[in-house]
Amino acid sequence: GENVEQHPSTLSVQEGDSAVIKCTYSDSASNYFPWYKQELGKRPQLIIDIRSNVGEKKDQRIAVTLNKTAKHFSLHITETQPEDSAVYFCAASIIQGAQKLVFGQGTRLTINP
Amino acid sequence: DAGITQSPRHKVTETGTPVTLRCHQTENHRYMYWYRQDPGHGLRLIHYSYGVKDTDKGEVSDGYSVSRSKTEDFLLTLESATSSQTSVYFCAISGTGGLSGYTFGSGTRLTVV
């Protein structure tokens, strides 16, 4: 089955700097790659997703890139702000009925003022 | 927020007792999922449902059963709770074709003592 590895497990950056979180997946049939943000004590919330027919997607300060050949995808956050502090999860699945997302282990991002 | 609620929000139970967690949605989504979240493991799929009375196992299904008698309700049962089942449990829903990713419930923190 699918296996998703996420790095780093913790990341600390200065406010205003960029943050990058990387994930690799094992199943070449996976075609949907969402990213979730989870604030302390809250539910995970979808922040951006990408499908395998697209190499990059942006939404304001966040972007996701996908390299199908290498089977890895990354989350980029620019001009980081204190409210970006949270745990971020990547995931992968095949869009075929039920999604059955397989999640990475999570990255705790801390933005230092 | 999104039309998905979980109950209870917190529960402490004793080893060997049965426990049922409830997930209720008002979105009329076909697909429902139960995940558990543990430090260092991200979110792992326990069971999922693709329709009324249609369920299947996920990655970590041992010790758990599910039922879905109505579109809006998806129940997770721990037949005989063990300390290894102490976790935060999240229910999620998704629409047809995976067009919008998951929407998660607020979670249930279960402690087995």
Coordinates of C-alpha atoms in Angstrom, one line a residue:
Chain A
G1 CA 0.0 0.0 0.0
E2 CA 0.8 3.7 -0.1
N3 CA 3.5 5.0 2.3
V4 CA 4.0 8.8 2.8
E5 CA 7.2 10.1 4.5
Q6 CA 7.3 13.8 5.7
H7 CA 10.3 15.9 6.6
P8 CA 11.2 17.7 8.8
S9 CA 9.3 16.7 11.9
T10 CA 9.9 20.2 13.4
L11 CA 10.7 23.5 11.7
S12 CA 11.4 26.8 13.2
V13 CA 11.7 30.0 11.0
Q14 CA 11.8 33.7 11.6
E15 CA 8.7 35.7 10.8
G16 CA 8.8 36.9 7.2
D17 CA 11.1 34.0 6.1
S18 CA 9.9 31.1 3.9
A19 CA 9.2 27.6 5.1
V20 CA 9.4 24.4 3.0
I21 CA 8.0 21.0 4.0
K22 CA 8.7 17.9 1.9
C23 CA 6.9 14.6 1.4
T24 CA 7.6 11.5 -0.6
Y25 CA 5.1 8.8 -1.5
S26 CA 5.6 5.3 -2.7
D27 CA 2.6 4.4 -4.9
S28 CA 3.0 5.8 -8.4
A29 CA -0.8 5.4 -8.9
S30 CA -1.5 8.1 -6.3
N31 CA -3.0 11.2 -8.0
Y32 CA -4.2 13.5 -5.3
F33 CA -2.0 15.3 -2.8
P34 CA -3.6 17.5 -0.2
W35 CA -2.1 19.5 2.7
Y36 CA -3.8 20.0 6.0
K37 CA -3.0 22.5 8.8
Q38 CA -3.9 21.6 12.4
E39 CA -3.7 24.2 15.1
L40 CA -3.4 23.1 18.7
G41 CA -6.5 21.3 19.9
K42 CA -8.3 21.8 16.6
R43 CA -9.3 19.7 13.7
P44 CA -7.1 19.4 10.6
Q45 CA -8.2 21.7 7.8
L46 CA -7.4 21.5 4.1
I47 CA -5.2 24.4 3.0
I48 CA -4.3 23.4 -0.5
D49 CA -4.3 20.4 -2.8
I50 CA -2.8 19.3 -6.1
R51 CA -3.6 16.6 -8.6
S52 CA -1.1 14.6 -10.5
N53 CA -1.8 16.4 -13.8
V54 CA -0.5 19.7 -12.4
G55 CA 3.1 20.5 -11.4
E56 CA 2.5 23.5 -9.2
K57 CA -0.4 25.3 -7.5
K58 CA -0.4 28.6 -5.6
D59 CA -2.9 30.2 -3.3
Q60 CA -1.6 33.6 -1.9
R61 CA 1.3 32.8 0.3
I62 CA 1.2 29.1 0.0
A63 CA 2.2 26.9 -2.9
V64 CA 2.6 23.2 -3.5
T65 CA 4.9 21.6 -6.1
L66 CA 4.7 18.0 -7.3
N67 CA 7.4 15.9 -9.0
K68 CA 5.7 12.7 -10.2
T69 CA 8.9 11.2 -11.5
A70 CA 10.7 11.5 -8.1
K71 CA 7.4 10.9 -6.3
H72 CA 7.7 13.8 -4.0
F73 CA 5.7 17.0 -3.3
S74 CA 6.4 20.0 -1.2
L75 CA 4.6 22.8 0.6
H76 CA 6.0 26.3 0.4
I77 CA 4.9 29.1 2.7
T78 CA 6.3 32.6 2.0
E79 CA 6.3 35.7 4.2
T80 CA 5.5 33.6 7.2
Q81 CA 3.4 35.0 10.0
P82 CA 2.8 34.0 13.6
E83 CA -0.6 32.5 12.7
D84 CA 1.2 30.1 10.4
S85 CA 2.4 28.2 13.5
A86 CA 0.7 24.8 13.5
V87 CA 1.2 21.2 12.6
Y88 CA 1.1 20.5 8.8
F89 CA 0.3 17.2 7.3
C90 CA 0.7 16.0 3.7
A91 CA -1.3 13.1 2.3
A92 CA -1.7 11.1 -0.8
S93 CA -4.5 9.0 -2.3
I94 CA -6.0 7.7 -5.5
I95 CA -9.2 9.6 -6.5
Q96 CA -11.3 6.5 -7.2
G97 CA -14.5 6.6 -5.1
A98 CA -13.4 6.7 -1.4
Q99 CA -10.2 8.8 -1.1
K100 CA -8.5 6.7 1.6
L101 CA -5.9 9.4 2.3
V102 CA -2.5 8.2 3.7
F103 CA -1.0 10.9 5.8
G104 CA 2.6 11.8 6.6
Q105 CA 3.8 12.0 10.2
G106 CA 3.3 15.8 10.4
T107 CA 5.6 18.8 10.7
R108 CA 5.4 21.2 13.6
L109 CA 6.1 24.7 12.2
T110 CA 7.0 27.4 14.6
I111 CA 7.2 31.1 13.5
N112 CA 9.5 33.1 15.7
P113 CA 8.7 36.8 16.0
Chain B
D1 CA -18.5 25.2 10.7
A2 CA -18.7 22.2 8.4
G3 CA -21.8 20.0 8.9
I4 CA -20.0 17.2 10.8
T5 CA -20.1 16.6 14.5
Q6 CA -18.5 14.0 16.8
S7 CA -19.6 12.8 20.1
P8 CA -18.5 12.6 22.8
R9 CA -15.6 15.1 22.7
H10 CA -13.8 13.5 25.6
K11 CA -14.2 10.1 27.2
V12 CA -12.3 8.1 29.8
T13 CA -13.0 4.4 30.0
E14 CA -11.7 1.4 31.6
T15 CA -9.8 -1.4 29.9
G16 CA -12.1 -4.1 28.7
T17 CA -15.2 -2.0 28.4
P18 CA -17.0 -1.4 25.0
V19 CA -16.9 2.1 23.7
T20 CA -18.9 3.7 20.8
L21 CA -18.0 7.0 19.1
R22 CA -20.5 8.7 16.9
C23 CA -20.0 10.8 13.8
H24 CA -22.9 12.7 12.4
Q25 CA -23.0 14.7 9.1
T26 CA -25.6 17.0 7.5
E27 CA -23.8 17.3 4.2
N28 CA -25.3 14.1 2.6
H29 CA -21.8 13.0 1.6
R30 CA -21.4 9.4 0.5
Y31 CA -18.0 8.7 2.0
M32 CA -17.2 8.7 5.7
Y33 CA -13.9 7.8 7.5
W34 CA -12.5 7.1 10.9
Y35 CA -8.9 8.0 11.7
R36 CA -6.9 7.9 14.8
Q37 CA -4.1 10.5 15.5
D38 CA -1.1 9.6 17.6
P39 CA 2.2 11.5 18.0
G40 CA 4.7 10.5 15.4
H41 CA 2.2 8.6 13.3
G42 CA 0.1 11.3 11.8
L43 CA -3.4 10.2 11.0
R44 CA -4.1 6.5 10.3
L45 CA -7.2 5.2 8.7
I46 CA -9.2 2.8 10.8
H47 CA -12.3 2.1 8.7
Y48 CA -14.3 3.9 6.0
S49 CA -17.7 3.8 4.5
Y50 CA -18.8 4.2 0.9
G51 CA -22.6 4.1 1.5
V52 CA -25.2 2.8 3.9
K53 CA -24.2 -0.6 5.3
D54 CA -21.1 -0.5 3.0
T55 CA -17.9 -0.3 5.0
D56 CA -14.3 -1.5 4.7
K57 CA -11.1 -1.8 6.7
G58 CA -8.3 0.7 6.8
E59 CA -4.7 0.4 7.9
V60 CA -5.3 -0.1 11.6
S61 CA -8.6 -1.8 11.9
D62 CA -7.8 -4.5 14.5
G63 CA -9.9 -4.1 17.6
Y64 CA -12.4 -1.7 15.9
S65 CA -15.7 -2.2 14.2
V66 CA -18.0 0.3 12.4
S67 CA -21.6 0.6 11.3
R68 CA -23.5 2.9 9.1
S69 CA -27.3 2.4 9.1
K70 CA -28.1 5.9 7.8
T71 CA -26.2 8.2 5.4
E72 CA -25.7 10.8 8.2
D73 CA -24.3 8.5 11.0
F74 CA -21.1 6.5 11.1
L75 CA -20.3 4.7 14.4
L76 CA -17.0 3.4 15.6
T77 CA -17.0 0.8 18.3
L78 CA -14.1 -0.5 20.4
E79 CA -15.4 -3.9 21.4
S80 CA -13.1 -4.2 24.4
A81 CA -11.0 -1.1 24.9
T82 CA -7.2 -1.4 25.5
S83 CA -4.7 1.1 26.6
S84 CA -3.1 1.1 23.1
Q85 CA -6.4 2.6 21.8
T86 CA -5.9 5.7 23.9
S87 CA -5.8 8.3 21.1
V88 CA -7.6 11.2 19.4
Y89 CA -10.2 9.9 16.9
F90 CA -11.3 12.0 14.0
C91 CA -14.2 11.4 11.7
A92 CA -14.0 12.8 8.1
I93 CA -16.4 13.1 5.2
S94 CA -15.8 13.6 1.5
G95 CA -17.9 14.1 -1.5
T96 CA -18.0 12.2 -4.8
G97 CA -14.9 12.0 -6.8
G98 CA -12.6 13.6 -4.2
L99 CA -13.2 17.0 -5.6
S100 CA -13.0 18.8 -2.3
G101 CA -10.8 16.7 0.0
Y102 CA -11.8 15.8 3.5
T103 CA -13.7 17.7 6.1
F104 CA -12.9 16.6 9.6
G105 CA -15.0 16.6 12.7
S106 CA -13.7 18.2 15.9
G107 CA -12.3 14.9 17.2
T108 CA -12.9 12.7 20.3
R109 CA -10.1 12.3 22.9
L110 CA -10.4 8.8 24.3
T111 CA -8.4 7.7 27.3
V112 CA -8.4 4.0 28.3
V113 CA -7.2 3.5 31.8

